[in-house]
Amino acid sequence: MLKSIMNYRFVTKKTLEKQLTHAKVDFPYKKMGNKAYTNNLRQLGNLLKQKVINLSPKNHRGIPQGTAVSAVLANIYMIQFDELLAEMMNKYNGIYRRYSDDFIIIIPQADISYEDIKNLKNEIITKSDEINKLEIEHAKTQLLSYSKEAKSIYKYDDLGWKKSSLSYLGFSFDGVSVLRSNSIYKFIYRSKRTINKYITLKDARERYLRKEGPTSYVKKYNDQGIKIYRLANPTELYRKERIYALAGTMSERTFGTYHRAVVRQCLALFNIERRSSMLAYAKRAQKVFQYKTRGKYRVVIQRQVEKQIRRNQRKVGGINNEW
């Protein structure tokens, strides 16, 4: 089994797109809002057999990410390093935690000086190379100091100590507030795209019902942030025609289903079902962190998501009872 996993092959996105374009295969295929380079597994198999898609030679070193056994093997490989760092932390009454290739060390300031911390950092980097042949980049390694009195986190650089924050496994902590930064950033990015698509499709559908045809202009913002209109170029016109045609094929029921999905995911502040939206996730995370921190720190995960939802609501034209 292990030998089979090590003998994996791959194709990069850039190479795949070149190969499909050269073979005049239409892509990407769209289904239920998702995109794929082939329409189904059968087509993928045929393209591989016909050598339209050429994979890399078999790999004989390392294992791919994502398989169930990859995490297990990674943990086995790191056992000696984990034991060494756990032993080091016992000397300083500190703790060591690792998730995959990302680890954190916390040591009470009373038990170690700043110079000793810097020496410890260099020792850990050296041991990682000696034991596991893994290089820890100095640039990605941070030394942070937490002040309980000021409720702040500081980072040392050439100019001295300055305020900073601790980021680990997607969470950010500035000494007062806990924020699920990565997930919220993804939600903000994806919700903006979803809302823009929704507005575009909604406008196209309304024009289709009025039999007005697609617009021939596009809205853009100049360097001063002022909205301007200009004539669409051929590529933009083609895209508008495609969207207009898609809007025309959507029945009232289909568009209603799509509308409710957008509302649930990006616009609703009330009547949220469990696991149905980002807000439902934020509420669960908020509850967990409030319990874990016992009120010592301000948890703003839910507030950040609600703030973005209100922005989305304003963009689509206000708030109604559904939201």
Coordinates of C-alpha atoms in Angstrom, one line a residue:
M1 CA 0.0 0.0 0.0
L2 CA 2.8 2.5 1.0
K3 CA 4.7 1.7 -2.2
S4 CA 1.6 2.3 -4.2
I5 CA 1.0 5.7 -2.6
M6 CA 4.6 6.8 -3.2
N7 CA 4.3 5.9 -6.9
Y8 CA 1.8 8.7 -7.6
R9 CA 1.7 10.8 -10.8
F10 CA 0.4 14.3 -11.3
V11 CA -0.3 17.0 -13.8
T12 CA -0.1 20.7 -13.0
K13 CA -3.0 23.0 -13.7
K14 CA -1.1 25.0 -16.2
T15 CA 0.0 21.9 -18.1
L16 CA -3.5 20.5 -18.0
E17 CA -5.1 23.6 -19.5
K18 CA -2.5 23.7 -22.3
Q19 CA -3.1 20.0 -23.1
L20 CA -6.9 20.4 -23.2
T21 CA -6.7 23.6 -25.2
H22 CA -4.3 22.0 -27.7
A23 CA -6.7 19.0 -28.0
K24 CA -9.6 21.5 -28.5
V25 CA -11.5 20.0 -25.5
D26 CA -14.0 22.5 -24.0
F27 CA -13.4 23.3 -20.3
P28 CA -14.3 24.0 -17.6
Y29 CA -17.5 22.1 -17.3
K30 CA -20.1 23.5 -14.8
K31 CA -22.5 21.6 -12.7
M32 CA -24.4 22.9 -9.6
G33 CA -22.0 25.9 -9.4
N34 CA -18.9 23.7 -9.4
K35 CA -16.3 23.6 -12.1
A36 CA -14.3 20.7 -13.5
Y37 CA -11.9 20.1 -16.4
T38 CA -13.7 17.0 -17.6
N39 CA -17.4 16.3 -17.7
N40 CA -17.1 13.0 -15.9
L41 CA -14.7 10.3 -14.8
R42 CA -15.3 8.3 -18.1
Q43 CA -14.2 11.3 -20.1
L44 CA -11.1 11.7 -17.9
G45 CA -10.3 8.0 -18.4
N46 CA -10.7 8.3 -22.2
L47 CA -8.5 11.4 -22.3
L48 CA -5.8 9.6 -20.4
K49 CA -6.0 6.5 -22.6
Q50 CA -5.8 8.7 -25.7
K51 CA -2.8 10.5 -24.2
V52 CA -4.5 13.9 -24.5
I53 CA -3.7 14.3 -20.8
N54 CA -0.1 13.4 -20.1
L55 CA 0.8 12.8 -16.5
S56 CA 4.3 13.1 -14.9
P57 CA 6.6 10.1 -14.5
K58 CA 5.9 8.0 -11.4
N59 CA 7.2 9.6 -8.2
H60 CA 9.5 7.5 -6.0
R61 CA 10.0 9.9 -3.1
G62 CA 7.6 11.3 -0.6
I63 CA 3.8 11.0 -0.3
P64 CA 1.0 13.1 -1.7
Q65 CA -1.1 15.4 0.5
G66 CA -4.7 14.5 1.3
T67 CA -4.5 10.8 1.7
A68 CA -5.6 9.3 5.0
V69 CA -2.2 7.7 5.6
S70 CA -0.2 10.8 4.8
A71 CA -1.0 12.4 8.2
V72 CA -0.2 9.2 10.0
L73 CA 3.2 8.8 8.3
A74 CA 4.0 12.4 8.9
N75 CA 3.4 12.0 12.6
I76 CA 5.5 8.9 12.7
Y77 CA 8.3 10.7 10.9
M78 CA 8.1 13.6 13.5
I79 CA 8.0 11.4 16.7
Q80 CA 11.7 11.9 17.6
F81 CA 11.5 15.7 17.0
D82 CA 8.2 15.9 19.0
E83 CA 9.7 14.1 21.9
L84 CA 12.8 16.3 21.9
L85 CA 10.8 19.5 21.9
A86 CA 8.4 18.2 24.6
E87 CA 11.4 17.4 26.8
M88 CA 12.8 20.9 26.1
M89 CA 9.6 22.5 27.2
N90 CA 9.5 20.6 30.5
K91 CA 12.7 22.5 31.5
Y92 CA 10.9 25.8 31.0
N93 CA 7.4 24.9 32.2
G94 CA 6.3 25.5 28.6
I95 CA 4.1 23.7 26.1
Y96 CA 4.7 22.5 22.6
R97 CA 1.9 21.8 20.1
R98 CA 2.2 20.8 16.5
Y99 CA -0.3 20.4 13.7
S100 CA 1.2 18.9 10.5
D101 CA 4.2 21.2 9.7
D102 CA 3.0 24.1 11.8
F103 CA 4.0 24.2 15.5
I104 CA 3.9 26.6 18.4
I105 CA 5.9 26.9 21.7
I106 CA 4.6 28.9 24.7
I107 CA 7.0 29.6 27.6
P108 CA 6.3 31.7 30.7
Q109 CA 8.5 34.8 30.5
A110 CA 9.5 34.4 34.2
D111 CA 11.3 31.2 33.3
I112 CA 13.5 32.3 30.4
S113 CA 15.2 35.5 29.2
Y114 CA 14.9 36.9 25.7
E115 CA 18.4 36.0 24.8
D116 CA 17.8 32.4 25.9
I117 CA 14.6 32.4 23.7
K118 CA 16.7 33.4 20.7
N119 CA 19.2 30.7 21.4
L120 CA 16.4 28.1 21.9
K121 CA 14.9 29.1 18.5
N122 CA 18.3 28.6 16.7
E123 CA 18.7 25.2 18.5
I124 CA 15.3 24.0 17.4
I125 CA 16.0 25.0 13.8
T126 CA 19.3 23.1 13.9
K127 CA 17.7 20.0 15.5
S128 CA 15.0 20.0 12.9
D129 CA 17.6 19.8 10.2
E130 CA 19.7 17.2 12.0
I131 CA 16.8 14.8 13.0
N132 CA 14.3 15.2 10.2
K133 CA 16.3 16.9 7.4
L134 CA 13.5 19.5 7.4
E135 CA 14.5 23.2 7.1
I136 CA 12.6 25.7 9.3
E137 CA 12.8 29.1 7.7
H138 CA 14.0 31.9 9.9
A139 CA 11.8 34.4 8.1
K140 CA 8.6 32.4 9.0
T141 CA 9.6 31.9 12.6
Q142 CA 8.3 34.6 15.0
L143 CA 9.2 35.5 18.6
L144 CA 6.2 37.1 20.3
S145 CA 5.8 38.4 23.8
Y146 CA 2.4 38.6 25.6
S147 CA 1.8 41.3 28.2
K148 CA -0.9 40.4 30.6
E149 CA -1.1 43.9 32.0
A150 CA -1.4 45.7 28.6
K151 CA -3.4 42.8 27.1
S152 CA -1.2 43.0 24.0
I153 CA 1.1 40.9 22.0
Y154 CA 4.4 42.4 20.9
K155 CA 6.9 41.4 18.2
Y156 CA 10.6 42.3 18.2
D157 CA 12.3 43.7 15.2
D158 CA 15.3 45.9 14.4
L159 CA 13.5 48.9 15.7
G160 CA 12.5 47.3 19.0
W161 CA 9.2 45.9 20.3
K162 CA 5.9 46.8 18.5
K163 CA 2.4 45.6 18.7
S164 CA 1.5 42.5 16.7
S165 CA -0.8 39.4 16.9
L166 CA -0.5 35.7 17.2
S167 CA -1.7 33.7 14.2
Y168 CA -2.0 29.9 14.4
L169 CA -4.1 27.4 12.5
G170 CA -6.2 30.2 11.0
F171 CA -6.9 31.9 14.4
S172 CA -5.6 35.3 15.2
F173 CA -5.2 36.7 18.8
D174 CA -4.1 40.3 19.5
G175 CA -4.1 39.9 23.3
V176 CA -7.8 40.8 23.7
S177 CA -9.8 39.5 20.7
V178 CA -9.9 36.1 19.2
L179 CA -10.6 36.0 15.5
R180 CA -11.0 33.1 13.0
S181 CA -9.1 35.1 10.4
N182 CA -8.6 32.6 7.6
S183 CA -12.2 31.3 7.5
I184 CA -13.6 34.8 7.7
Y185 CA -11.3 36.0 4.9
K186 CA -12.5 33.1 2.7
F187 CA -16.1 33.9 3.6
I188 CA -15.6 37.6 2.8
Y189 CA -13.9 36.8 -0.5
R190 CA -16.4 34.1 -1.6
S191 CA -19.5 36.0 -0.4
K192 CA -18.4 39.0 -2.5
R193 CA -18.1 36.8 -5.6
T194 CA -21.4 35.1 -4.9
I195 CA -23.2 38.5 -4.4
N196 CA -21.7 39.9 -7.6
K197 CA -22.7 36.8 -9.6
Y198 CA -26.2 37.0 -8.0
I199 CA -26.7 40.7 -8.9
T200 CA -25.4 40.1 -12.5
L201 CA -27.7 37.1 -13.0
K202 CA -30.7 38.8 -11.4
D203 CA -30.2 41.9 -13.6
A204 CA -29.8 39.7 -16.7
R205 CA -32.9 37.8 -15.9
E206 CA -34.9 41.0 -15.4
R207 CA -33.7 42.3 -18.8
Y208 CA -34.6 38.9 -20.4
L209 CA -38.2 39.1 -19.0
R210 CA -38.5 42.6 -20.3
K211 CA -37.0 41.4 -23.6
E212 CA -34.4 44.2 -23.6
G213 CA -31.4 42.1 -24.5
P214 CA -27.9 42.2 -22.8
T215 CA -26.3 45.5 -22.0
S216 CA -23.4 46.7 -24.2
Y217 CA -21.5 48.6 -21.4
V218 CA -19.6 47.7 -18.3
K219 CA -19.2 49.4 -15.0
K220 CA -15.7 50.0 -13.7
Y221 CA -14.0 52.1 -11.1
N222 CA -11.2 54.5 -11.9
D223 CA -8.1 55.2 -9.8
Q224 CA -10.1 57.6 -7.7
G225 CA -12.7 55.0 -6.9
I226 CA -15.3 56.7 -9.1
K227 CA -17.7 54.5 -11.0
I228 CA -17.5 54.9 -14.7
Y229 CA -19.2 53.3 -17.7
R230 CA -17.6 52.2 -20.9
L231 CA -18.5 50.1 -23.9
A232 CA -17.8 46.4 -23.5
N233 CA -15.1 44.8 -25.5
P234 CA -15.8 41.7 -27.6
T235 CA -14.8 39.3 -24.7
E236 CA -17.1 41.1 -22.3
L237 CA -19.9 41.2 -24.8
Y238 CA -19.6 37.5 -25.3
R239 CA -19.7 36.9 -21.5
K240 CA -22.8 39.1 -21.2
E241 CA -24.5 37.2 -23.9
R242 CA -23.7 33.9 -22.2
I243 CA -25.1 35.2 -18.9
Y244 CA -28.2 36.6 -20.6
A245 CA -28.8 33.2 -22.3
L246 CA -28.3 31.4 -19.0
A247 CA -30.8 33.7 -17.3
G248 CA -33.3 33.0 -20.0
T249 CA -33.2 29.3 -19.4
M250 CA -33.9 29.6 -15.7
S251 CA -37.4 29.0 -14.6
E252 CA -39.1 30.9 -11.8
R253 CA -38.6 27.9 -9.6
T254 CA -34.9 27.4 -10.5
F255 CA -34.1 31.1 -9.9
G256 CA -36.1 31.0 -6.6
T257 CA -34.0 28.0 -5.4
Y258 CA -30.8 29.9 -6.3
H259 CA -32.1 33.0 -4.6
R260 CA -32.8 31.2 -1.4
A261 CA -29.4 29.6 -1.4
V262 CA -27.7 33.0 -1.8
V263 CA -29.8 34.5 1.0
R264 CA -29.1 31.6 3.3
Q265 CA -25.3 31.6 2.7
C266 CA -24.5 35.3 2.4
L267 CA -27.4 37.5 3.4
A268 CA -29.4 36.0 6.3
L269 CA -28.9 37.2 9.9
F270 CA -32.0 35.4 11.2
N271 CA -33.5 31.9 11.0
I272 CA -30.2 30.3 10.3
E273 CA -30.2 26.5 10.2
R274 CA -27.3 24.5 11.6
R275 CA -24.4 24.1 9.2
S276 CA -26.4 26.0 6.5
S277 CA -24.3 29.2 6.3
M278 CA -21.1 31.0 7.4
L279 CA -23.1 32.7 10.1
A280 CA -24.1 29.3 11.6
Y281 CA -20.5 28.3 11.7
A282 CA -19.5 31.6 13.2
K283 CA -22.1 31.2 16.0
R284 CA -20.8 27.8 16.8
A285 CA -17.2 29.0 16.9
Q286 CA -18.2 32.0 19.0
K287 CA -19.9 29.7 21.5
V288 CA -16.9 27.4 21.8
F289 CA -14.3 30.1 22.2
Q290 CA -16.4 32.0 24.8
Y291 CA -16.7 28.8 26.8
K292 CA -13.0 28.0 26.4
T293 CA -11.8 31.5 27.3
R294 CA -14.3 31.8 30.2
G295 CA -14.8 35.5 29.3
K296 CA -11.2 36.5 29.7
Y297 CA -10.9 37.6 26.0
R298 CA -13.2 39.2 23.6
V299 CA -14.3 36.7 20.9
V300 CA -15.3 38.6 17.7
I301 CA -15.8 35.8 15.2
Q302 CA -19.6 36.2 14.9
R303 CA -19.4 40.0 14.8
Q304 CA -16.9 40.0 11.9
V305 CA -19.2 37.7 9.9
E306 CA -22.3 39.7 10.7
K307 CA -20.5 42.9 9.6
Q308 CA -19.8 41.3 6.1
I309 CA -23.4 40.1 5.8
R310 CA -24.6 43.6 6.4
R311 CA -22.3 44.8 3.6
N312 CA -23.7 42.2 1.3
Q313 CA -27.3 43.3 2.2
R314 CA -26.5 46.9 1.4
K315 CA -25.0 45.8 -1.9
V316 CA -28.1 44.0 -3.1
G317 CA -30.3 46.9 -2.1
G318 CA -31.3 46.9 1.5
I319 CA -32.8 44.6 4.1
N320 CA -36.2 42.8 4.1
N321 CA -37.9 40.4 6.4
E322 CA -36.3 37.4 4.7
W323 CA -32.9 38.5 5.9

